[in-house]
Coordinates of C-alpha atoms in Angstrom, one line a residue:
M1 CA 41.4 -43.9 -51.2
T2 CA 44.7 -45.8 -50.8
N3 CA 47.7 -44.0 -51.8
D4 CA 49.8 -45.7 -54.9
R5 CA 53.1 -44.9 -53.2
S6 CA 52.1 -46.7 -50.0
D7 CA 50.6 -49.4 -51.9
E8 CA 54.2 -50.3 -53.9
A9 CA 55.7 -49.8 -50.4
T10 CA 53.8 -52.3 -48.7
T11 CA 54.0 -54.9 -51.7
A12 CA 57.9 -54.4 -52.0
E13 CA 58.1 -55.8 -48.4
V14 CA 56.2 -58.7 -49.0
P15 CA 59.0 -60.8 -51.0
L16 CA 61.7 -59.7 -48.7
R17 CA 59.7 -61.6 -45.6
R18 CA 59.3 -64.6 -47.9
A19 CA 62.6 -64.9 -49.1
A20 CA 64.3 -65.6 -45.8
P21 CA 63.1 -69.0 -44.8
A22 CA 63.3 -70.1 -48.8
A23 CA 67.4 -69.6 -48.8
G24 CA 68.3 -73.0 -47.3
T25 CA 65.5 -75.3 -48.5
A26 CA 64.6 -76.8 -51.9
P27 CA 62.4 -75.1 -54.4
R28 CA 58.7 -76.3 -53.6
N29 CA 56.7 -77.6 -56.7
E30 CA 54.1 -75.3 -57.5
S31 CA 52.2 -77.6 -59.8
A32 CA 51.0 -79.5 -56.9
G33 CA 49.6 -77.0 -55.3
E34 CA 51.8 -76.3 -52.5
A35 CA 52.5 -73.2 -51.1
P36 CA 49.3 -71.2 -52.6
D37 CA 50.5 -68.0 -50.3
E38 CA 53.8 -67.7 -52.1
R39 CA 51.7 -67.4 -55.3
A40 CA 49.6 -64.6 -53.9
G41 CA 52.8 -62.8 -52.5
A42 CA 55.3 -63.5 -55.7
A43 CA 52.8 -61.5 -58.1
P44 CA 54.4 -58.0 -56.5
D45 CA 57.9 -59.3 -56.6
E46 CA 57.6 -59.8 -60.6
R47 CA 56.1 -56.2 -60.5
V48 CA 58.3 -54.7 -58.5
G49 CA 61.5 -56.5 -59.9
A50 CA 60.4 -55.5 -63.3
G51 CA 60.3 -52.0 -62.6
K52 CA 62.8 -49.7 -64.2
G53 CA 66.7 -49.4 -62.3
S54 CA 65.6 -51.8 -59.7
S55 CA 68.2 -54.2 -57.9
E56 CA 65.7 -56.7 -56.3
R57 CA 65.4 -60.2 -58.5
P58 CA 62.5 -62.5 -58.2
I59 CA 62.7 -65.3 -55.8
R60 CA 64.2 -68.5 -57.0
G61 CA 61.6 -71.1 -57.5
S62 CA 58.8 -68.6 -57.5
A63 CA 56.6 -68.6 -60.5
A64 CA 55.5 -65.0 -61.6
R65 CA 52.2 -65.2 -63.6
P66 CA 50.9 -62.1 -65.6
G67 CA 48.4 -60.2 -63.8
Q68 CA 48.8 -61.8 -60.5
G69 CA 50.2 -58.8 -58.9
S70 CA 47.2 -56.7 -59.6
Q71 CA 44.9 -59.3 -58.4
A72 CA 46.4 -59.3 -54.9
L73 CA 46.1 -55.8 -54.9
R74 CA 42.6 -55.8 -55.7
E75 CA 42.1 -58.3 -52.6
L76 CA 43.8 -56.1 -50.5
L77 CA 41.8 -53.1 -51.3
D78 CA 38.5 -55.4 -50.7
R79 CA 39.6 -56.3 -47.5
A80 CA 40.3 -52.8 -46.6
R81 CA 37.0 -51.7 -47.9
Q82 CA 35.2 -54.6 -45.9
E83 CA 37.0 -53.5 -42.7
S84 CA 35.9 -50.1 -43.4
A85 CA 32.1 -51.0 -43.8
R86 CA 32.2 -53.3 -40.9
G87 CA 33.3 -50.2 -39.0
G88 CA 30.9 -47.8 -40.2
N89 CA 28.3 -50.6 -39.5
G90 CA 29.4 -50.5 -36.1
A91 CA 29.4 -46.3 -35.5
K92 CA 25.7 -46.9 -37.3
A93 CA 24.5 -49.5 -34.7
K94 CA 26.2 -47.7 -32.0
T95 CA 24.1 -44.3 -33.0
K96 CA 20.9 -46.2 -33.3
S97 CA 21.4 -47.6 -29.7
E98 CA 21.9 -44.1 -28.5
Q99 CA 18.9 -43.0 -29.8
R100 CA 17.1 -45.9 -28.4
G101 CA 18.5 -44.9 -24.9
A102 CA 17.6 -41.4 -25.3
S103 CA 13.8 -42.2 -26.4
Q104 CA 13.4 -44.3 -23.4
R105 CA 14.9 -41.8 -20.9
V106 CA 12.8 -39.3 -22.4
A107 CA 9.3 -41.9 -22.4
Q108 CA 10.5 -42.2 -18.7
R109 CA 10.5 -38.6 -18.0
V110 CA 7.1 -38.0 -19.4
A111 CA 5.7 -41.0 -17.7
R112 CA 7.2 -39.7 -14.1
R113 CA 5.4 -36.2 -14.5
T114 CA 1.9 -37.9 -15.8
V115 CA 2.1 -40.3 -12.8
G116 CA 2.8 -37.0 -10.8
K117 CA 0.0 -35.1 -12.1
L118 CA -2.4 -38.1 -11.3
V119 CA -1.2 -38.4 -8.0
S120 CA -0.8 -34.6 -6.6
G121 CA -3.5 -33.0 -9.1
T122 CA -2.9 -30.4 -11.5
S123 CA -2.7 -27.4 -9.2
V124 CA -1.4 -27.1 -6.1
N125 CA -4.1 -25.6 -3.6
T126 CA -1.7 -24.2 -1.2
Q127 CA -0.4 -21.6 -3.7
P128 CA -1.2 -18.1 -3.1
V129 CA -4.0 -16.7 -4.8
P130 CA -3.4 -14.9 -8.1
I131 CA -4.4 -11.3 -7.4
I132 CA -4.9 -10.1 -11.1
T133 CA -7.1 -13.2 -11.9
A134 CA -9.1 -13.0 -8.7
L135 CA -9.6 -9.1 -9.5
K136 CA -10.9 -10.0 -13.0
G137 CA -14.0 -8.3 -13.9
T138 CA -14.6 -6.6 -10.8
P139 CA -14.2 -2.7 -10.2
Y140 CA -10.7 -3.2 -8.9
Q141 CA -9.1 -4.9 -11.9
A142 CA -6.2 -2.8 -12.9
P143 CA -4.5 -2.0 -9.2
V144 CA -1.2 -0.3 -9.0
Q145 CA 1.9 -2.5 -8.6
A146 CA 3.5 -1.3 -5.3
S147 CA 6.9 -2.5 -3.9
E148 CA 6.8 -5.2 -1.3
P149 CA 6.8 -3.9 2.2
S150 CA 8.7 -4.9 5.1
E151 CA 7.3 -7.5 7.9
D152 CA 6.1 -4.7 10.4
E153 CA 4.5 -2.4 7.0
A154 CA 2.4 -6.0 5.9
R155 CA 1.3 -6.7 9.3
M156 CA -0.3 -3.1 9.1
V157 CA -1.4 -3.7 5.7
L158 CA -3.4 -6.8 6.5
D159 CA -5.0 -5.3 9.7
L160 CA -6.2 -2.3 7.4
A161 CA -7.6 -4.8 4.9
A162 CA -9.2 -6.9 7.7
D163 CA -10.9 -3.9 9.1
I164 CA -12.2 -3.2 5.8
A165 CA -13.7 -6.7 5.5
A166 CA -15.3 -6.1 9.0
I167 CA -16.7 -2.9 8.3
M168 CA -18.4 -4.3 5.1
M169 CA -19.7 -7.3 6.3
R170 CA -21.6 -5.5 9.3
A171 CA -23.0 -2.9 7.1
G172 CA -24.6 -5.6 4.7
A173 CA -22.1 -6.4 1.9
G174 CA -21.9 -9.6 0.1
S175 CA -19.3 -12.0 0.5
S176 CA -17.8 -11.7 -2.9
D177 CA -17.5 -8.2 -2.6
V178 CA -15.5 -8.5 0.5
E179 CA -13.3 -10.7 -0.7
V180 CA -12.5 -8.5 -3.6
S181 CA -12.1 -5.6 -1.5
V182 CA -9.5 -7.3 0.7
I183 CA -7.5 -8.5 -2.5
A184 CA -7.5 -5.0 -3.7
A185 CA -6.4 -3.3 -0.7
C186 CA -3.6 -5.6 -0.2
T187 CA -2.1 -5.6 -3.8
A188 CA -2.5 -1.9 -3.9
C189 CA -0.3 -2.0 -0.9
G190 CA 2.3 -3.9 -1.8
L191 CA 1.1 -7.5 -0.7
A192 CA 1.2 -9.4 -4.0
T193 CA -0.2 -12.4 -2.9
V194 CA -2.5 -13.4 0.2
E195 CA -4.8 -15.7 1.0
V196 CA -8.3 -14.9 1.9
D197 CA -10.9 -17.3 3.9
L198 CA -14.4 -16.3 4.2
T199 CA -16.7 -18.5 5.9
S200 CA -20.1 -17.4 7.4
N201 CA -19.2 -14.5 10.0
T202 CA -15.3 -15.2 9.9
L203 CA -12.4 -13.8 8.0
V204 CA -9.2 -14.9 7.8
V205 CA -6.4 -13.1 5.7
H206 CA -3.0 -14.6 5.5
Y207 CA 0.5 -13.7 3.9
S208 CA 3.8 -15.1 3.4
T209 CA 6.5 -12.6 3.4
S210 CA 9.6 -12.9 1.1
D211 CA 11.8 -14.5 3.7
G212 CA 9.4 -17.3 4.8
R213 CA 7.7 -15.6 7.6
L214 CA 3.9 -16.2 8.2
L215 CA 1.6 -13.4 8.6
T216 CA -2.1 -14.0 9.8
V217 CA -5.0 -11.7 10.9
M218 CA -8.6 -12.6 11.8
R219 CA -11.8 -10.7 12.0
V220 CA -15.4 -12.4 13.5
N221 CA -18.8 -10.7 12.4
R222 CA -21.0 -10.9 15.4
G223 CA -23.7 -9.0 14.1
E224 CA -25.2 -7.1 11.3
S225 CA -26.2 -3.1 11.1
T226 CA -27.2 -2.2 7.4
H227 CA -25.5 1.0 6.5
Y228 CA -25.4 1.5 2.8
A229 CA -23.5 5.0 3.2
K230 CA -20.7 3.0 4.9
L231 CA -20.7 0.5 2.2
A232 CA -20.5 3.6 -0.2
S233 CA -17.3 5.4 1.5
V234 CA -15.4 2.0 1.9
H235 CA -15.7 1.2 -1.9
K236 CA -14.4 4.9 -2.7
L237 CA -11.7 4.2 -0.1
V238 CA -10.5 0.7 -1.9
S239 CA -10.9 2.4 -5.7
D240 CA -8.6 5.4 -4.5
L241 CA -6.0 2.7 -3.2
V242 CA -6.4 0.7 -6.3
D243 CA -5.6 4.1 -8.6
G244 CA -2.6 4.9 -6.7
T245 CA -4.0 8.3 -5.5
L246 CA -4.1 7.3 -1.6
G247 CA -1.6 6.2 0.4
F248 CA -1.3 3.7 3.3
H249 CA -1.5 6.4 5.9
E250 CA -4.2 8.3 4.5
A251 CA -6.2 5.2 4.2
R252 CA -5.9 4.3 7.4
N253 CA -6.9 7.7 8.8
R254 CA -9.9 7.6 6.4
L255 CA -11.2 3.8 7.7
D256 CA -11.2 5.3 10.9
A257 CA -13.6 7.8 10.1
I258 CA -15.8 5.5 8.2
R259 CA -15.9 3.4 11.4
S260 CA -17.5 6.2 13.3
Q261 CA -19.3 7.5 10.3
R262 CA -22.9 8.7 11.2
R263 CA -26.2 7.5 9.8
P264 CA -27.5 9.9 7.1
F265 CA -30.9 9.4 8.6
Q266 CA -32.1 9.3 12.1
E267 CA -34.4 6.9 12.9
W268 CA -37.6 8.3 13.2
F269 CA -37.2 9.2 9.9
V270 CA -36.3 5.6 8.8
T271 CA -39.1 4.4 10.6
A272 CA -41.3 7.0 8.6
A273 CA -39.8 5.7 5.3
W274 CA -40.7 1.8 6.2
G275 CA -44.3 3.1 6.4
L276 CA -44.1 5.1 3.4
L277 CA -43.1 1.9 1.7
V278 CA -45.8 0.0 3.1
G279 CA -48.3 2.4 2.2
S280 CA -47.0 2.4 -1.7
V281 CA -47.1 -1.2 -1.6
V282 CA -50.7 -1.1 -1.0
L283 CA -51.1 1.4 -3.7
L284 CA -49.2 -0.8 -6.0
L285 CA -51.5 -3.8 -5.6
G286 CA -54.4 -1.5 -6.1
G287 CA -55.5 -0.6 -2.4
G288 CA -57.6 2.7 -1.8
L289 CA -56.7 5.8 0.3
V290 CA -58.0 4.3 3.8
A291 CA -56.2 1.3 2.9
I292 CA -52.7 3.0 2.2
G293 CA -53.4 5.0 5.6
L294 CA -54.0 1.9 7.5
G295 CA -50.7 0.4 5.8
V296 CA -48.7 3.1 7.0
V297 CA -50.1 3.1 10.6
M298 CA -49.6 -0.9 10.5
A299 CA -46.1 -0.5 9.2
L300 CA -45.1 1.9 12.2
L301 CA -46.5 -0.3 14.9
V302 CA -45.2 -3.9 13.2
F303 CA -41.4 -2.1 13.1
E304 CA -41.8 -0.4 16.6
L305 CA -43.0 -3.6 18.1
G306 CA -40.0 -5.6 16.4
K307 CA -37.4 -3.0 17.9
Y308 CA -39.1 -3.1 21.2
I309 CA -39.0 -7.0 21.5
G310 CA -35.5 -6.9 20.1
R311 CA -34.2 -5.5 23.4
T312 CA -35.1 -8.6 25.1
S313 CA -32.7 -10.9 23.1
L314 CA -35.7 -12.8 21.9
P315 CA -34.5 -15.0 18.7
P316 CA -35.3 -12.9 15.6
F317 CA -37.8 -16.5 14.7
F318 CA -40.1 -15.3 17.5
I319 CA -39.7 -11.6 16.5
T320 CA -41.0 -12.2 13.1
V321 CA -43.9 -14.5 14.3
I322 CA -45.4 -11.8 16.5
Q323 CA -45.0 -9.2 14.3
A324 CA -46.5 -11.3 11.0
A325 CA -49.5 -12.3 13.5
V326 CA -50.0 -8.8 14.3
A327 CA -50.1 -7.3 10.6
T328 CA -52.9 -10.4 10.0
L329 CA -55.1 -9.4 12.8
I330 CA -54.8 -5.6 12.2
A331 CA -56.3 -6.4 8.1
M332 CA -58.9 -8.8 9.5
A333 CA -60.1 -6.2 12.0
A334 CA -59.9 -3.5 9.4
W335 CA -62.0 -5.8 7.1
N336 CA -64.7 -6.8 9.8
F337 CA -65.2 -3.1 10.8
D338 CA -65.8 -2.3 6.7
L339 CA -62.8 0.0 6.8
V340 CA -61.1 -1.6 3.5
D341 CA -62.5 -3.8 0.8
A342 CA -59.3 -5.8 0.2
P343 CA -57.5 -6.3 3.7
Q344 CA -55.4 -9.0 1.8
Y345 CA -53.5 -6.1 0.4
L346 CA -52.5 -4.8 3.8
V347 CA -51.2 -8.3 4.9
A348 CA -49.3 -8.4 1.6
A349 CA -47.6 -5.1 2.3
G350 CA -46.8 -6.2 6.2
V351 CA -45.2 -9.6 4.5
V352 CA -43.0 -7.4 1.9
L353 CA -41.7 -5.4 5.3
L354 CA -40.8 -8.8 6.9
L355 CA -39.6 -10.7 3.9
P356 CA -35.5 -11.0 4.6
T357 CA -34.7 -9.3 1.1
Q358 CA -31.1 -8.5 1.6
A359 CA -30.2 -11.8 3.3
L360 CA -31.9 -13.7 0.4
F361 CA -29.9 -11.6 -2.4
S362 CA -26.7 -12.6 -0.1
A363 CA -27.4 -15.9 0.3
V364 CA -28.1 -16.5 -3.8
Q365 CA -24.9 -14.1 -4.6
D366 CA -22.7 -16.2 -2.4
A367 CA -24.2 -19.6 -3.7
L368 CA -23.3 -18.5 -7.5
T369 CA -19.8 -17.1 -6.5
N370 CA -18.2 -20.2 -5.1
F371 CA -19.2 -19.5 -1.2
P372 CA -21.1 -22.7 -0.5
L373 CA -20.4 -22.5 3.3
T374 CA -21.6 -18.9 3.6
A375 CA -24.4 -19.2 1.4
A376 CA -25.8 -22.5 3.2
G377 CA -25.6 -20.4 6.6
R378 CA -27.4 -17.5 5.1
I379 CA -29.7 -19.8 3.2
I380 CA -30.9 -21.4 6.6
G381 CA -31.7 -17.8 8.3
V382 CA -33.7 -17.2 5.2
F383 CA -35.5 -20.4 5.5
M384 CA -36.2 -19.3 9.3
S385 CA -37.3 -15.8 8.2
F386 CA -39.9 -17.5 5.5
A387 CA -41.0 -19.9 8.5
G388 CA -41.6 -17.4 10.9
I389 CA -43.7 -15.1 8.5
I390 CA -45.8 -18.2 7.6
S391 CA -46.1 -19.3 11.1
G392 CA -47.1 -15.7 12.3
L393 CA -49.7 -15.5 9.4
A394 CA -51.2 -18.8 10.1
I395 CA -51.4 -17.8 13.8
G396 CA -52.8 -14.4 12.9
L397 CA -55.5 -16.2 10.8
V398 CA -56.5 -18.7 13.6
C399 CA -56.6 -16.2 16.3
G400 CA -58.8 -13.9 14.3
R401 CA -61.4 -16.8 13.5
A402 CA -60.9 -17.9 17.2
I403 CA -62.1 -14.0 18.5
G404 CA -65.1 -14.1 16.1
L405 CA -63.5 -12.1 13.1
D406 CA -64.5 -13.0 9.7
P407 CA -62.1 -14.8 7.4
I408 CA -60.2 -12.4 4.6
E409 CA -61.2 -13.0 1.0
V410 CA -57.9 -13.7 -0.5
L411 CA -58.9 -14.5 -4.1
V412 CA -58.4 -11.3 -6.0
P413 CA -60.1 -10.9 -9.5
R414 CA -57.9 -9.7 -12.3
T415 CA -58.9 -6.3 -13.8
N416 CA -57.7 -4.8 -17.3
I417 CA -54.8 -2.3 -16.5
H418 CA -56.1 1.2 -17.5
V419 CA -53.8 4.0 -18.2
V420 CA -54.4 6.0 -15.1
A421 CA -53.9 3.0 -12.7
A422 CA -50.5 2.2 -14.7
I423 CA -49.3 5.8 -14.0
I424 CA -50.5 5.7 -10.5
T425 CA -48.6 2.2 -10.1
M426 CA -45.5 3.6 -11.5
A427 CA -45.3 6.3 -9.4
A428 CA -46.0 4.0 -6.3
A429 CA -43.1 1.9 -7.5
A430 CA -40.6 4.7 -7.6
I431 CA -41.9 5.8 -4.1
V432 CA -41.3 2.1 -2.8
A433 CA -37.6 2.1 -4.2
M434 CA -36.7 5.4 -3.1
A435 CA -38.1 4.5 0.8
G436 CA -36.1 1.5 0.4
A437 CA -32.9 3.4 -0.3
V438 CA -34.0 5.5 2.8
G439 CA -34.4 2.6 5.0
M440 CA -31.3 0.6 3.9
Q441 CA -29.5 4.1 5.0
A442 CA -28.0 5.2 1.6
T443 CA -26.9 8.5 1.1
R444 CA -29.4 11.5 -0.5
R445 CA -27.4 11.0 -4.2
F446 CA -28.6 7.1 -4.2
I447 CA -32.2 8.2 -3.8
L448 CA -33.0 9.2 -7.3
P449 CA -31.1 6.4 -9.3
A450 CA -32.8 3.9 -6.9
A451 CA -35.9 5.3 -8.3
F452 CA -35.1 5.2 -11.8
V453 CA -34.0 1.3 -11.2
G454 CA -37.2 0.5 -9.1
L455 CA -39.4 2.0 -12.0
A456 CA -37.7 0.3 -14.8
S457 CA -38.0 -3.0 -13.3
H458 CA -41.6 -2.6 -12.5
I459 CA -42.4 -1.5 -15.9
T460 CA -40.6 -4.7 -17.2
M461 CA -42.8 -6.9 -14.8
M462 CA -46.2 -5.1 -15.9
T463 CA -45.2 -5.7 -19.3
L464 CA -44.7 -9.4 -18.8
T465 CA -47.9 -9.8 -16.9
L466 CA -49.7 -8.3 -19.8
L467 CA -48.2 -10.9 -22.3
D468 CA -49.5 -13.6 -19.9
V469 CA -45.5 -14.5 -19.0
D470 CA -45.0 -17.3 -16.2
N471 CA -45.1 -15.3 -12.8
V472 CA -41.4 -16.9 -11.8
L473 CA -40.0 -16.1 -15.2
A474 CA -41.3 -12.7 -15.2
S475 CA -39.8 -12.0 -11.8
L476 CA -36.5 -13.6 -12.8
L477 CA -36.6 -11.2 -16.1
S478 CA -37.1 -8.2 -14.0
A479 CA -34.9 -8.5 -11.4
T480 CA -32.2 -9.0 -14.3
V481 CA -33.2 -5.6 -15.4
A482 CA -32.9 -4.1 -12.1
G483 CA -29.2 -5.8 -11.7
F484 CA -28.2 -4.9 -15.1
L485 CA -29.1 -1.2 -14.6
S486 CA -27.7 -1.2 -10.8
R487 CA -24.2 -1.9 -11.4
P488 CA -23.2 0.6 -13.9
L489 CA -24.8 3.3 -12.0
A490 CA -23.7 2.5 -8.9
L491 CA -20.0 2.3 -9.9
R492 CA -20.3 5.8 -11.5
L493 CA -21.4 7.0 -8.4
G494 CA -18.8 5.2 -6.2
A495 CA -20.6 2.6 -4.7
P496 CA -21.3 -1.2 -5.1
A497 CA -24.3 -2.5 -7.2
I498 CA -26.1 -3.9 -3.9
V499 CA -27.0 0.1 -2.9
L500 CA -29.4 0.2 -5.7
T501 CA -30.4 -3.4 -6.2
I502 CA -31.7 -4.1 -2.7
P503 CA -34.3 -1.0 -2.8
A504 CA -35.1 -1.7 -6.4
I505 CA -36.2 -5.2 -5.5
Y506 CA -38.7 -4.1 -3.3
T507 CA -41.1 -3.1 -5.9
L508 CA -41.3 -6.7 -7.1
L509 CA -41.2 -8.9 -4.0
Q510 CA -43.9 -11.6 -4.1
G511 CA -45.9 -10.6 -0.6
L512 CA -49.3 -11.2 -2.0
A513 CA -48.3 -14.4 -3.2
I514 CA -47.1 -15.7 0.2
F515 CA -50.1 -14.6 2.2
T516 CA -52.4 -16.0 -0.4
A517 CA -50.7 -19.4 -0.3
V518 CA -50.7 -19.4 3.9
Y519 CA -54.2 -18.6 3.7
Q520 CA -55.1 -21.5 1.3
I521 CA -53.2 -23.9 3.9
V522 CA -54.7 -22.7 7.0
A523 CA -58.5 -22.1 5.8
E524 CA -59.3 -24.8 3.6
S525 CA -62.8 -24.8 1.8
D526 CA -64.3 -26.4 -1.3
T527 CA -62.3 -24.2 -3.7
T528 CA -58.8 -24.6 -1.6
S529 CA -57.0 -27.4 -0.3
F530 CA -53.8 -28.1 1.8
A531 CA -52.1 -29.4 -1.4
V532 CA -53.0 -26.7 -3.3
G533 CA -51.9 -23.9 -0.7
L534 CA -48.5 -26.0 -0.1
S535 CA -48.0 -25.6 -3.8
A536 CA -49.1 -22.1 -4.2
L537 CA -46.5 -21.6 -1.0
F538 CA -43.5 -23.1 -2.9
T539 CA -44.1 -21.0 -6.0
A540 CA -44.3 -18.1 -4.2
I541 CA -40.9 -18.5 -2.3
V542 CA -39.3 -19.6 -6.1
A543 CA -40.5 -16.8 -7.3
N544 CA -38.9 -14.6 -4.5
A545 CA -36.2 -16.5 -5.1
A546 CA -35.8 -15.8 -8.5
L547 CA -35.9 -12.2 -7.8
A548 CA -32.1 -12.6 -6.3
V549 CA -31.1 -14.9 -9.0
G550 CA -32.1 -12.4 -11.6
A551 CA -30.0 -9.5 -9.6
V552 CA -27.1 -11.3 -9.8
L553 CA -27.3 -12.5 -13.4
G554 CA -28.2 -8.9 -14.5
G555 CA -25.1 -7.7 -12.7
Y556 CA -22.7 -10.2 -14.6
L557 CA -24.5 -9.3 -17.7
S558 CA -23.6 -5.5 -17.3
R559 CA -19.9 -6.3 -16.8
P560 CA -18.9 -5.7 -20.3
L561 CA -20.2 -2.3 -20.2
Q562 CA -17.3 -1.8 -17.3
R563 CA -14.7 -3.2 -19.3
K564 CA -15.5 -0.7 -22.3
K565 CA -15.2 2.0 -20.0
A566 CA -12.0 0.8 -18.5
K567 CA -10.7 0.7 -22.0
A568 CA -11.9 3.9 -22.7
D569 CA -10.6 5.7 -19.6
T570 CA -7.4 3.6 -20.4
A571 CA -6.6 5.2 -24.1
A572 CA -7.8 8.9 -22.6
E573 CA -5.2 8.9 -20.1
E574 CA -2.6 7.5 -22.7
A575 CA -3.9 10.5 -25.0
R576 CA -3.2 12.8 -22.1
G577 CA 0.5 11.8 -22.2
P578 CA 3.1 10.3 -19.7
E579 CA 2.7 13.0 -17.3
S580 CA -0.6 12.6 -16.3
A581 CA 0.4 8.8 -15.3
R582 CA 0.5 8.0 -11.6
G583 CA 3.5 6.2 -10.2
P584 CA 2.9 3.1 -8.1
D585 CA 2.1 3.7 -4.6
T586 CA 3.9 2.1 -1.3
V587 CA 2.9 1.5 2.0
R588 CA 5.1 4.4 3.0
G589 CA 3.1 7.0 0.9
A590 CA 1.1 9.5 2.9

């Protein structure tokens, strides 16, 4: 509000300024309406001049009407309020314009970010692999956090990780297991981010130091030599690195020892194990004692023949063709000499021996774990192996008929399962799994667990067969049981799941279905045809592929058990106190 004193001072100056020009002029006629401003200015003169003790007089000729001064004061106050209101409206307008400008700037920033995401994508593919995310759900999901090493030490760590991968690839590990082991070894030694590129038989490990130096190592696997004992040793080494109980130099020395690790079984013992596996498969299918003996002899002959021909550097496809043809001719000869009543069991057991079980499992595992190129390469190899088996069976049947051997009766009548027969087949399944573990060069402590897993999967298969479940679905579910049991047992024994999964799957392989389909294709009759045989062959191949899919699925279903065990172990360590906790390891640790 306006101060009263300031108002009085302001109004007192008005008649003084007006009185100056009026001194030498005649007074104006107010009734004529002239000088309306003087009336407005004279009202304060009356008010001020009327004040007590004032020396001012009214201007001559000005009429001072009652209430005219208060009216002028109200007009001045109204004018001041209007000017103040105009100033406030201007400030409000300015504030609104500033708000609109800020909103436009925010909208522009959001639009630029949105367009940038649409152009460049939501993630940058060249960023390093997030270690903890890549190890989630694996046996190495809680690695120690070591300090970052120097450049020379980082190169040594990359060499260690690449050597671990090379040993695993040659020993028969899957691509996902190899990648996880490399990442776990690197992060346990202080390399927080690495790039791992595993394609077919080539591994590239890349790391960028804190100062921008690029380090890259590469390994190429030029051949496989199945050695599950080495896989178990490498798994234990990586586990110790992740737990922090092993330093870099000790890990390097242990890996050098693993590289030269001897096989747990001699070659002759492994050959005998494959013969026992074939004989047990014959028993599992329902063959007699003579058929079992012939199956063992046939397996030994076929296995040694393959090793001998392999020294000539002949491609594996042709070796498989020769082995399948020889097995078929042996079965046809035994049938013509009345040595066996069911020669198809011999051929089926030989097919089980020749099937690329490990390659099929690895191909399916790679396809399901985002290794499409590696899976494609493995699938081609598996396809060639199946083609070799089918071609060999067809050649054997044609050659046998050409030399005068009677064709084999492959249609096996279905019989009821008796208690004694069920017990015998279960024992045969356990023997098949144990022989498979020996043939894969697993150590002795894995033989009985492999028998347990193989027996459980075979019992599942028998139960589903009695319930008239489709063969493909029964194979899938039985293999799922095998994979579900293999993972926790193998991890408890300090080995990857494949050490128990592959031997257990041997009890479920569809060798008889493959031979029956090939026979229907080659030997057409009134009851069989090429189309029927081709359909049966496709079904048999799908059933064998379902075994690999089920084994991988079972491994994934068992992961919650591992997480619960990890939480229990963590709680136990916390209960023991901080003195039991391990500190982070470094590359320099011995």
